[in-house]
Coordinates of N, CA and C in Angstrom, one line a residue:
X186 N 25.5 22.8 2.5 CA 24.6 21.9 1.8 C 25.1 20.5 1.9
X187 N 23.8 19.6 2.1 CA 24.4 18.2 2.6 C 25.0 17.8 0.9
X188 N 26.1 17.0 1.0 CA 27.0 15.9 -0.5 C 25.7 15.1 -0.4
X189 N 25.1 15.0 -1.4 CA 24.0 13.8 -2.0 C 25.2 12.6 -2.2
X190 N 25.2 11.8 -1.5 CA 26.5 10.6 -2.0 C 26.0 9.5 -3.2
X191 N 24.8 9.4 -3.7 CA 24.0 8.5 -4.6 C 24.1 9.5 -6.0
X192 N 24.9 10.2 -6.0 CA 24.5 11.4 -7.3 C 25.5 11.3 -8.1
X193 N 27.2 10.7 -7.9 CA 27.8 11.0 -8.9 C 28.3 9.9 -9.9
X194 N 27.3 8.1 -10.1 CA 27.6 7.7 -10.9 C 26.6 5.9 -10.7
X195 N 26.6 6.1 -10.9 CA 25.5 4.7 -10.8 C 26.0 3.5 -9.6
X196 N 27.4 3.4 -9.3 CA 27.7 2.5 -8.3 C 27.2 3.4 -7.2
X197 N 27.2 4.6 -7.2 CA 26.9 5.4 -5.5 C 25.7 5.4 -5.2
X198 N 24.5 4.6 -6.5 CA 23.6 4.2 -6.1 C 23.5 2.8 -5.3
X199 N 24.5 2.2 -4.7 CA 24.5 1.1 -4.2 C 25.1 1.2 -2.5
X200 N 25.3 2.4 -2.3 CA 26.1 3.0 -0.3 C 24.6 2.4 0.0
X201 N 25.3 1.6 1.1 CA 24.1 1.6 2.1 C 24.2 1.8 3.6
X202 N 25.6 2.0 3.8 CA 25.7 2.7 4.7 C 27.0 3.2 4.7
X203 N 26.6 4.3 5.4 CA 28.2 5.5 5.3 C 27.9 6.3 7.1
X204 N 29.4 6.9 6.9 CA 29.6 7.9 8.3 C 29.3 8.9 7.8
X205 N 28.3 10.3 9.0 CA 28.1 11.2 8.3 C 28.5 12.2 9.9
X206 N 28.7 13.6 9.9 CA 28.6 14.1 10.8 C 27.3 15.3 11.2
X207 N 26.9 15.5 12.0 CA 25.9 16.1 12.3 C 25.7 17.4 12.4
X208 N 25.6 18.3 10.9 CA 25.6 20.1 10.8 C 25.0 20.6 11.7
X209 N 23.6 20.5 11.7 CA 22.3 21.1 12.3 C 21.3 20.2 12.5
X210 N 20.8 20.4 13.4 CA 19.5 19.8 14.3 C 18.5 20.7 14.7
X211 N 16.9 20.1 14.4 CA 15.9 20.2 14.6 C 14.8 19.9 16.1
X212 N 14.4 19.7 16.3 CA 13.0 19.2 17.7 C 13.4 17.9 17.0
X213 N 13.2 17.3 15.3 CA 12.9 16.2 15.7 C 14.0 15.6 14.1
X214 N 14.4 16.6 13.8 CA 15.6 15.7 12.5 C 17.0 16.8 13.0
X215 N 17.7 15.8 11.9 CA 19.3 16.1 11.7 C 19.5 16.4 10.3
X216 N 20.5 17.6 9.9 CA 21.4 17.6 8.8 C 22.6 17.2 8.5
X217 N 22.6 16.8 7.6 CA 24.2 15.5 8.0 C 25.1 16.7 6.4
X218 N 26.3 16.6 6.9 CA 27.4 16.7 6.1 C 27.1 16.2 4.8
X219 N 26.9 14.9 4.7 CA 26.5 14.1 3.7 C 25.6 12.7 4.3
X220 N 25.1 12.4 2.6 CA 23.9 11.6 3.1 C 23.6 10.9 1.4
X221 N 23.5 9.3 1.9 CA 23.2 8.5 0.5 C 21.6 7.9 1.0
X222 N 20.4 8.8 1.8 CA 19.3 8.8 1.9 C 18.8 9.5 0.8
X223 N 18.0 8.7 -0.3 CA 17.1 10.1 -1.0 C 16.0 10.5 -0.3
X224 N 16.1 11.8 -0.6 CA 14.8 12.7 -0.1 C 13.8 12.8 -1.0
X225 N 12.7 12.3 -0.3 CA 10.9 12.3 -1.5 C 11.2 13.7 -2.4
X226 N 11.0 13.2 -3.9 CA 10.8 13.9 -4.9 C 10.9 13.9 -5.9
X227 N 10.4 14.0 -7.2 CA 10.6 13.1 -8.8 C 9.6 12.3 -8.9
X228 N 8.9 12.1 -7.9 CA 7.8 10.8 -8.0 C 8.8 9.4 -7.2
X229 N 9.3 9.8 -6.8 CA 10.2 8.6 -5.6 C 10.1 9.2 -4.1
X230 N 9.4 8.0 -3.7 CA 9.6 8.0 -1.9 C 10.9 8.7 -1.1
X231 N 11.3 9.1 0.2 CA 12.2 8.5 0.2 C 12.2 7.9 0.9
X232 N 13.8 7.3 1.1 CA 15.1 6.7 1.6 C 14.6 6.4 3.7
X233 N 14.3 5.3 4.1 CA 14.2 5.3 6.0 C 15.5 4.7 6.0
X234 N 15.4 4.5 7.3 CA 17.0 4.0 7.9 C 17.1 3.9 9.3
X235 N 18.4 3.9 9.9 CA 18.4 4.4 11.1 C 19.5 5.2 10.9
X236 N 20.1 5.9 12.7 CA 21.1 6.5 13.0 C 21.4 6.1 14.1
X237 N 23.2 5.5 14.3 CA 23.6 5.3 15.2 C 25.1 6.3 15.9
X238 N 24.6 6.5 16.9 CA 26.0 6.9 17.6 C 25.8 6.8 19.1
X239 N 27.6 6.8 19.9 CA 27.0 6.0 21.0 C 26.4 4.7 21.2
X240 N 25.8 4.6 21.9 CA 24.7 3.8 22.9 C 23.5 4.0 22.3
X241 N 23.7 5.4 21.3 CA 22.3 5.6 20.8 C 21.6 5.1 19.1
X242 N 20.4 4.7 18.8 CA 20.1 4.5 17.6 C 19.0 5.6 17.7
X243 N 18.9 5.9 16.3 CA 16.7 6.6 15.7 C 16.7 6.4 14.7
X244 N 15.4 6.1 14.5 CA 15.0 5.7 13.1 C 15.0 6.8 11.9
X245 N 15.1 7.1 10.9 CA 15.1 7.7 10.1 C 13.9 7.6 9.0
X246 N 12.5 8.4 9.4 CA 11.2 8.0 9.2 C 10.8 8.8 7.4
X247 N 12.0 9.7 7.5 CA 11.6 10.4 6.4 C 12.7 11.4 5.8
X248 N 12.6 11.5 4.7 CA 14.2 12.7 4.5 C 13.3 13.5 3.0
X249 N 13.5 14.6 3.3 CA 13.3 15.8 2.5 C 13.9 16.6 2.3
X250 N 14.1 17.3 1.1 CA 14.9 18.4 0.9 C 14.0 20.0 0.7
X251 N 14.6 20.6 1.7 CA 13.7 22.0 2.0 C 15.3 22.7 1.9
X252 N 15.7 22.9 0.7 CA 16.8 24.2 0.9 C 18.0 22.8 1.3
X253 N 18.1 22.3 2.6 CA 19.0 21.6 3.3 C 18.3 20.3 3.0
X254 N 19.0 19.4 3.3 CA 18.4 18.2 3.1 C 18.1 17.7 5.0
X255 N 16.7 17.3 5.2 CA 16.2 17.0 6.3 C 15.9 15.3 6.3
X256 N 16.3 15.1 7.5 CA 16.3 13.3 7.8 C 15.8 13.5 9.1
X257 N 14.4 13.2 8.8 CA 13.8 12.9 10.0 C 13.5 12.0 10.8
X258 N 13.9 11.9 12.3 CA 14.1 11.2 13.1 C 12.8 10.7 13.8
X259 N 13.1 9.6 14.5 CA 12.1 9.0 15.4 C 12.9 8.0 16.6
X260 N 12.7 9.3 17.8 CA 13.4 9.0 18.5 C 14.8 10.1 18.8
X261 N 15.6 9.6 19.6 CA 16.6 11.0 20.3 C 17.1 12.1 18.8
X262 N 17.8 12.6 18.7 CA 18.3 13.9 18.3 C 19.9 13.7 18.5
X263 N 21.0 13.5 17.3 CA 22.0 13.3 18.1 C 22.8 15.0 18.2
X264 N 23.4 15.4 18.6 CA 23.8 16.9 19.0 C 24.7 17.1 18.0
X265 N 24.8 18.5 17.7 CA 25.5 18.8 16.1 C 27.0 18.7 16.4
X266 N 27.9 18.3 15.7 CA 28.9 17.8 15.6 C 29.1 16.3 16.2
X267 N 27.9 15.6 16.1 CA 28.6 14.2 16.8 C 28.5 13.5 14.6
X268 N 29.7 12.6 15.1 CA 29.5 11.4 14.1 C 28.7 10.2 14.1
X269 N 27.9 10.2 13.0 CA 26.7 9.3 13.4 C 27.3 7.7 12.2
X270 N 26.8 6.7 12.5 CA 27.1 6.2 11.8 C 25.0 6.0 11.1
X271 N 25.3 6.0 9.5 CA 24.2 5.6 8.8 C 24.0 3.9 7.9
X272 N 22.5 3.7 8.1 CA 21.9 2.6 7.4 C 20.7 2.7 6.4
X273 N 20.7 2.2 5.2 CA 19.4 2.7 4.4 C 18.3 1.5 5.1
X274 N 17.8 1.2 4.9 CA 16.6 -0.1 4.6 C 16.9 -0.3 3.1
X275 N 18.0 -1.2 2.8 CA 18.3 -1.6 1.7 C 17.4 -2.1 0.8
X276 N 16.4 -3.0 1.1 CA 15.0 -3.9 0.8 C 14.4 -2.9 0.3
X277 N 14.0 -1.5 1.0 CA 13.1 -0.6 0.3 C 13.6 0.0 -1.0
X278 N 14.5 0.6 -0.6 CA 15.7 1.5 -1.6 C 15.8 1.1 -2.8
X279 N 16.4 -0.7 -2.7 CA 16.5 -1.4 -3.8 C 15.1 -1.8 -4.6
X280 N 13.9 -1.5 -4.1 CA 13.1 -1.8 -4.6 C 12.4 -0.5 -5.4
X281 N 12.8 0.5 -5.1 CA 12.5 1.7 -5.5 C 13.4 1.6 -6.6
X282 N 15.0 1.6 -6.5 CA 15.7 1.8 -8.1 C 15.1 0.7 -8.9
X283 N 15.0 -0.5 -8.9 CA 14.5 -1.2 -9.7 C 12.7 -0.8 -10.6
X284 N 11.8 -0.2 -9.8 CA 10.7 0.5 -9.8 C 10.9 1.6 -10.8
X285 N 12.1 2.4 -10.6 CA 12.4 3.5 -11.1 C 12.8 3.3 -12.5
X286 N 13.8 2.4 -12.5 CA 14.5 2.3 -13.8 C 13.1 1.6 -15.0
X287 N 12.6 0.7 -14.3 CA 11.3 0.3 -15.1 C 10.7 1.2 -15.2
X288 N 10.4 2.2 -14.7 CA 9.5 3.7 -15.3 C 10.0 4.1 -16.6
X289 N 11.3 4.4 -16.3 CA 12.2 5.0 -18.1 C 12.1 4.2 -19.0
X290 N 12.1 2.6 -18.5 CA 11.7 1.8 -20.1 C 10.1 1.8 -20.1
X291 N 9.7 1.9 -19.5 CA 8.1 2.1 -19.7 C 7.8 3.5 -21.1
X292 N 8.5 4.9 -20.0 CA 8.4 5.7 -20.7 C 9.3 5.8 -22.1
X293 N 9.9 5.2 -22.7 CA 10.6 5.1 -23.6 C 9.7 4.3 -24.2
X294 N 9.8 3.8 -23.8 CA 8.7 1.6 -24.5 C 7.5 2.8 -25.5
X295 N 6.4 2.9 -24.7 CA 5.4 4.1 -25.2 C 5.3 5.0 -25.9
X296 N 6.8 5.9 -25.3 CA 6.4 7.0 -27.0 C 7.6 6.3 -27.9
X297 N 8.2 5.3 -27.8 CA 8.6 4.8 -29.6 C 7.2 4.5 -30.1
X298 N 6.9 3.5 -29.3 CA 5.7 2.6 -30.3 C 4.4 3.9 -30.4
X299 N 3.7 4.4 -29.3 CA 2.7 5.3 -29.4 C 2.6 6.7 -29.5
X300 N 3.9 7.2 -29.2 CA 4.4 8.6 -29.3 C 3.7 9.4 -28.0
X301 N 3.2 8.2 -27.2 CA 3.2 8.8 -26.0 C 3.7 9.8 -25.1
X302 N 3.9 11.0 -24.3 CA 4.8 11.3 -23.6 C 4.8 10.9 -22.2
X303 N 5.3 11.1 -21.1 CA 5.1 10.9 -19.6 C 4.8 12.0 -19.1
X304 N 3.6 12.1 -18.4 CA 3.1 13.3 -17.8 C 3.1 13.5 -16.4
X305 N 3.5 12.1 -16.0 CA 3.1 12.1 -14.2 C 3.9 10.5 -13.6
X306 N 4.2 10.2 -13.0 CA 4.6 9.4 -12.2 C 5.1 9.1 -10.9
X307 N 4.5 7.9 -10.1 CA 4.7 8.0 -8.8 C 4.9 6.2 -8.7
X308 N 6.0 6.3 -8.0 CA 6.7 5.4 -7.1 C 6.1 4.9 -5.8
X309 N 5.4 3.9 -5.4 CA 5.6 3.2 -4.1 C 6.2 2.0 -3.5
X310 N 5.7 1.7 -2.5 CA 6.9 0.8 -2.3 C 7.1 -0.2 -2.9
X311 N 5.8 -0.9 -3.2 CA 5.8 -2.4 -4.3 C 4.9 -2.2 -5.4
X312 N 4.7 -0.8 -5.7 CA 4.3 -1.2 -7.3 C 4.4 0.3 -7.8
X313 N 3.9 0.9 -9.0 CA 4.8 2.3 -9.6 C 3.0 2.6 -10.3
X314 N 3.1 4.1 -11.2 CA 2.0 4.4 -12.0 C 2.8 5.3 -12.8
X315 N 2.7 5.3 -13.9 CA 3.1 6.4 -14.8 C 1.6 6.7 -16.0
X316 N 1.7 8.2 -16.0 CA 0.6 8.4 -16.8 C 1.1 9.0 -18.3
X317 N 0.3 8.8 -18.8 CA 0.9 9.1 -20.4 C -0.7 9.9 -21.7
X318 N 0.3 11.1 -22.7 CA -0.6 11.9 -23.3 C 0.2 12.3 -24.4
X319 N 0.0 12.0 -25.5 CA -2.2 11.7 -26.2 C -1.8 10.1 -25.9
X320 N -2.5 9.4 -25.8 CA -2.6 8.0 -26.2 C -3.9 7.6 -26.4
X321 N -4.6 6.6 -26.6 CA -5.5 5.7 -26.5 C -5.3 4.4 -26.9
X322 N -4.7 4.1 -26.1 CA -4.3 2.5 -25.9 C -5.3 1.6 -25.6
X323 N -5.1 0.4 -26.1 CA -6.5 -0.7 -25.7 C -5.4 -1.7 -25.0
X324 N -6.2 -2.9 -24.3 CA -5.5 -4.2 -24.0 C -5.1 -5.3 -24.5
X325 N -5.0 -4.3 -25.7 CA -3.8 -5.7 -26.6 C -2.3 -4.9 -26.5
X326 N -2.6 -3.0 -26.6 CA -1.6 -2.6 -26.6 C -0.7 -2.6 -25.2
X327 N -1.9 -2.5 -24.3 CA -0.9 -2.7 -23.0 C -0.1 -4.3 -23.0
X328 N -0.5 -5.2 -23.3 CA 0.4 -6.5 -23.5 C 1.5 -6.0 -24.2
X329 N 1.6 -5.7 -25.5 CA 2.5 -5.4 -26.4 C 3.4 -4.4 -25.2
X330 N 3.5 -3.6 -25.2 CA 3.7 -2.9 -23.7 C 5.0 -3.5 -22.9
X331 N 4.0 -4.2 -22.4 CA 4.6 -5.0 -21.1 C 5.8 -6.0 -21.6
X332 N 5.6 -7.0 -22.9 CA 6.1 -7.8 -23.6 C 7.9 -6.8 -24.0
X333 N 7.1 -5.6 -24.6 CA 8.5 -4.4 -24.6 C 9.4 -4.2 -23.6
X334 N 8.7 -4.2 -22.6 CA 9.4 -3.3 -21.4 C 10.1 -4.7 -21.0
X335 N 9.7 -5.8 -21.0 CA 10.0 -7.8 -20.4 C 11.4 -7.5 -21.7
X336 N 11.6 -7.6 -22.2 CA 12.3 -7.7 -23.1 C 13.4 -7.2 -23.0
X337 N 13.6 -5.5 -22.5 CA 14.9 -4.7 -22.2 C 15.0 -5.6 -21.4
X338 N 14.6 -5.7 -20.1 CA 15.0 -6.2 -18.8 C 15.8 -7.3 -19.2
X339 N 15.4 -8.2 -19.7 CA 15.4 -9.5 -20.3 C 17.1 -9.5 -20.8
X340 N 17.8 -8.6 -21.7 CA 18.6 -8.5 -22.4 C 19.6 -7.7 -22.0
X341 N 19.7 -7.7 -20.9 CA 20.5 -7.4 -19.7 C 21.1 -6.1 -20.0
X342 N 20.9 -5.0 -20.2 CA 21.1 -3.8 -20.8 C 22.2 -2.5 -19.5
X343 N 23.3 -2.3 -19.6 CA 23.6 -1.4 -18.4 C 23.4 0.0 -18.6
X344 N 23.1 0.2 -17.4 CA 22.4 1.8 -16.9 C 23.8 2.5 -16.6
X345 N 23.7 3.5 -17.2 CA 25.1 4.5 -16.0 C 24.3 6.0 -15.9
X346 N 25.2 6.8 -15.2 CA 24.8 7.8 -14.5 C 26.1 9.2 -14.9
X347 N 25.8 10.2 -15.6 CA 26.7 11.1 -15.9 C 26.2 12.6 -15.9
X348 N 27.0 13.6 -16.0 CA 26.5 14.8 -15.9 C 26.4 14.9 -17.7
X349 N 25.7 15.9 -17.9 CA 25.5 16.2 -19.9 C 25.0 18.0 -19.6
X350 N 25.7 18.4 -20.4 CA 25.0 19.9 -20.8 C 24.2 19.8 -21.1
X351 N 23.5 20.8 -20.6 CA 21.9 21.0 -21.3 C 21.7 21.2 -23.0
X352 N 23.1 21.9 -23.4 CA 22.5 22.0 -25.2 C 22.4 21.3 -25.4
X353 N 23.8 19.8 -25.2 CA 24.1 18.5 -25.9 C 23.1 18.0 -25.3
X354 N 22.5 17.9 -24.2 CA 21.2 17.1 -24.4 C 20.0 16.9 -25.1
X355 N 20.1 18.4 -25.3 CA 18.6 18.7 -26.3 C 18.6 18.1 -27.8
X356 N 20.1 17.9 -27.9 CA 20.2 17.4 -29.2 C 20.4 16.0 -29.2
X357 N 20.2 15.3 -28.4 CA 20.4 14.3 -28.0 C 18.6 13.3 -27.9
X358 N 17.9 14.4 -27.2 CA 17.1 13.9 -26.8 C 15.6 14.1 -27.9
X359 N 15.1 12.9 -28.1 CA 14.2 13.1 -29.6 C 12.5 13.5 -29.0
X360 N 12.3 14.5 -30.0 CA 10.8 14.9 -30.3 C 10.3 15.5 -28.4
X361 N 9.2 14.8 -27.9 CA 8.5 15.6 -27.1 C 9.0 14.1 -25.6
X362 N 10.0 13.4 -26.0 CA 10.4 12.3 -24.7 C 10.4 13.1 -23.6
X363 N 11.1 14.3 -23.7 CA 11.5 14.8 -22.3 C 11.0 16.2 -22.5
X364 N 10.4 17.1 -21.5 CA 9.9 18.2 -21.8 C 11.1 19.1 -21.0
X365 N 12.3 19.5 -21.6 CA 13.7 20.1 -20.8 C 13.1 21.6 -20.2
X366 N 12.2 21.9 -20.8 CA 11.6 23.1 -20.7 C 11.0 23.5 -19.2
X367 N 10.9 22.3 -19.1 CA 10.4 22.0 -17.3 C 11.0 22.7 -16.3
X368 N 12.9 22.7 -16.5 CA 13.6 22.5 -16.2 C 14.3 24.0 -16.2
X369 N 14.5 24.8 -14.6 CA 14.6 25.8 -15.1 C 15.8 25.7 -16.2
X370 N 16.0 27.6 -16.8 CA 16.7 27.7 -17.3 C 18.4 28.0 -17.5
X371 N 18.4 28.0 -15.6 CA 19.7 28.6 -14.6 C 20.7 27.1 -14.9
X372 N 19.7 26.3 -14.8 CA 20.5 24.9 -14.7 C 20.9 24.5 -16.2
X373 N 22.3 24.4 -16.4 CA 22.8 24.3 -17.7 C 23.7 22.8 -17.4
X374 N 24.0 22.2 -16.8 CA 24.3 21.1 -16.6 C 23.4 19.8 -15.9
X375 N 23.2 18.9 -16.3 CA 22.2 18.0 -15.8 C 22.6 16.6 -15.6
X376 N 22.2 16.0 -14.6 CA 22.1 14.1 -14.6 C 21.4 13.8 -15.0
X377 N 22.4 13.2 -15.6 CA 21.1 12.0 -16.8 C 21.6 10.0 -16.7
X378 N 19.8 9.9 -16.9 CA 20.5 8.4 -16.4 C 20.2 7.9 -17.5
X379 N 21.0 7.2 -18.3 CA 21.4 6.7 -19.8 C 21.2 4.8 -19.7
X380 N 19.6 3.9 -20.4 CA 20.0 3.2 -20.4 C 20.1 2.8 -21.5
X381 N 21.9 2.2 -22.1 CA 22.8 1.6 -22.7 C 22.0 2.6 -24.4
X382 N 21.9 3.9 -24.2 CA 21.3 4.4 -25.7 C 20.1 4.4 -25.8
X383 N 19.1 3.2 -25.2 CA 17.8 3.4 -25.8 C 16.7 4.2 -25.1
X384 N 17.3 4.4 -23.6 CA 16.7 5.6 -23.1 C 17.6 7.0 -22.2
X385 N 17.4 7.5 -22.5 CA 18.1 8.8 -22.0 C 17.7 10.3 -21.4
X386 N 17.5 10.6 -20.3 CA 17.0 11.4 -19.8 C 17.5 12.0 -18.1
X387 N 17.1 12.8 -18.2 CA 17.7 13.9 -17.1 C 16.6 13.4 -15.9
X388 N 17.5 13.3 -14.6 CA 16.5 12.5 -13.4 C 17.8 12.5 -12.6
X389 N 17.2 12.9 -11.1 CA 17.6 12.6 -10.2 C 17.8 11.6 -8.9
X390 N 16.9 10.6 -9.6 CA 16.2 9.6 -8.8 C 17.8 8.4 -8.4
X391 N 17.0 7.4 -7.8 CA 18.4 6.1 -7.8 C 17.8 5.2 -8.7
X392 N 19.0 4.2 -9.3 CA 18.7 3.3 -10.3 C 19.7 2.3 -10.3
X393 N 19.1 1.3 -11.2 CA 19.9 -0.4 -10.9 C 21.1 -0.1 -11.9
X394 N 21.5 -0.9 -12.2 CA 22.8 -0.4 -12.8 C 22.8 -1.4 -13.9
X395 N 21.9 -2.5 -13.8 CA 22.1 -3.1 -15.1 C 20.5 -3.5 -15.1
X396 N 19.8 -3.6 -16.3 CA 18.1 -3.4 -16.7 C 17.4 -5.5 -15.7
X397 N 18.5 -6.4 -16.0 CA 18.2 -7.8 -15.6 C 17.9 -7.4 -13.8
X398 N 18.4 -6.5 -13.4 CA 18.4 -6.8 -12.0 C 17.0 -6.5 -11.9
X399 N 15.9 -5.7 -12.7 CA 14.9 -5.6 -12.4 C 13.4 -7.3 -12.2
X400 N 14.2 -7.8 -13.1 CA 13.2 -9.1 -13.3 C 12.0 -9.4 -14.0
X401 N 11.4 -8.1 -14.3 CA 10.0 -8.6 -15.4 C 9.6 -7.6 -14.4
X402 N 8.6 -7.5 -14.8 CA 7.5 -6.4 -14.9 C 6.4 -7.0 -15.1
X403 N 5.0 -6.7 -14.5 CA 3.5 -6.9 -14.6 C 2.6 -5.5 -15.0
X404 N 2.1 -5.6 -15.5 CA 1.2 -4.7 -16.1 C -0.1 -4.6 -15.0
X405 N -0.7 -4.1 -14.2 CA -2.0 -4.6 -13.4 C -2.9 -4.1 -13.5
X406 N -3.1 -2.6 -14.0 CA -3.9 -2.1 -14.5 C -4.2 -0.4 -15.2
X407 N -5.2 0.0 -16.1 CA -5.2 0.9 -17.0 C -6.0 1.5 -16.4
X408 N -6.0 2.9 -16.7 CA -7.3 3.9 -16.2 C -7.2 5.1 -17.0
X409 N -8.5 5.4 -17.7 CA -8.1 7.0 -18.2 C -8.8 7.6 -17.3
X410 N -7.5 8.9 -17.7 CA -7.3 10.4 -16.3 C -7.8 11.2 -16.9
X411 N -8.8 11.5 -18.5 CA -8.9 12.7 -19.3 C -8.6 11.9 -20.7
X412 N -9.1 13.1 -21.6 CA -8.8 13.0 -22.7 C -7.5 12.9 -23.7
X413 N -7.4 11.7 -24.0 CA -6.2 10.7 -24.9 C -4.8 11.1 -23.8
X414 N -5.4 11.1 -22.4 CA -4.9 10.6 -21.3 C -5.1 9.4 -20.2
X415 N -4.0 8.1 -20.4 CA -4.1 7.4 -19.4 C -2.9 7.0 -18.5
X416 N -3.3 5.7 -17.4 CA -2.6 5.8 -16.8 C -2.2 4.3 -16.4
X417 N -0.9 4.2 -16.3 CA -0.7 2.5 -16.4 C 0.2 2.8 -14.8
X418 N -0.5 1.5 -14.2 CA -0.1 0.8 -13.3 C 0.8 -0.5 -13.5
X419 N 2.1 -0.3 -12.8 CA 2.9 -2.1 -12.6 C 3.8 -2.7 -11.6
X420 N 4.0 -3.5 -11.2 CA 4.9 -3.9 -10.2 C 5.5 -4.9 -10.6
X421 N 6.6 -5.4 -9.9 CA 7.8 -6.1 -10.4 C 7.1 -8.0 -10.4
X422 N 7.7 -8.5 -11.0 CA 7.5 -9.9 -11.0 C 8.4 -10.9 -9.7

């Protein structure tokens, strides 16, 4: 199994490039030993890049996790056992943890003030959606909202990254914020990304390490998805 290298603490959300060596190969991807590419899933893109060894580069168009973690290439195939050296697209990556971490104050923001929960969320490259249920929010509450979420950011709050048992979490974690239940039952230890107390939840995504690196947030627009279901759109300022 490829080492996830972005998994064991909030700075290893910041590798942007590492040496990896090459398990197994595909027609058109590689398996690497290890890899600080995320692979699409959580509602996050993933991770492009390239790969170099040799004389040789490929681009790294896409990385998914099927059992193994797969980094799909564009362009040669390097042969299993060579050492590759790796690059993220820092610009994208960093714009996704920053994206991300503004999701958890979003979804925190919401169900303190409306008892909202999060039902859905997706990540792209310059702007995010998270949907939320029961609500029926109007556009004064989406200001108030946004004004919330400007605020954490604002008050420069640090993020860290740690493992938590699943009991201590449950006790940890208030009313209907996080549905653990989701989550099978085999998994008794979890990452959770903790910002500074006021939000806390199990995610395997990448994230900024302190809430200021995000910058503000824009609210752009509302849509209901269903009944005392909607859906808020934002991108970074």
């Amino acid at each position: 199994m490829t080492q996830l290298l972005y998994m064991d603490d909030i700075e290893s959300n910041y590798i942007r490039e590492f040496e990896a060596k090459v398990e197994r190969t595909g027609e058109d991807f590689v398996v690497l030993d290890k890899s600080a590419f995320y692979p699409e899933g959580g509602g996050q893109p993933s991770d492009t890049g390239v790969l170099r060894w040799d004389d040789e580069e490929s681009e790294v168009v896409n990385v998914e996790k099927k059992g193994d973690v797969i980094h799909r290439l564009e362009g040669e195939v390097p042969p299993e056992g060579t050492e590759v050296e790796c690059e993220l697209d820092w610009e994208k990556r960093y714009e996704h943890m920053k994206l991300h971490t503004a999701q958890h104050i979003f979804s925190a923001a919401v169900y303190d003030m409306y008892g909202g929960s999060t039902v859905g969320n997706q990540i792209y490259t310059d702007y995010s959606r998270v949907d939320f249920e029961p609500v029926d929010l109007s556009e004064d509450d989406i200001r108030d909202i946004e004004n919330a979420v400007n605020k954490m950011v604002e008050e420069a709050h640090p993020v860290s990254i740690y493992e938590e048992k699943r009991s201590v979490l449950e006790e940890k974690i208030e009313g209907d914020r996080v549905n653990l239940d989701l989550l099978p039952k085999s998994i008794k230890v979890l990452r959770v990304i903790d910002i500074d107390g006021y939000d806390i939840c199990p995610c395997a995504g990448t994230h900024v390490r302190n809430t200021e690196e995000i910058g503000g947030v824009s609210i752009t627009k509302m849509e209901n998805k269903g009944k005392n279901r909607q859906r808020i759109y934002y991108e970074l300022e």
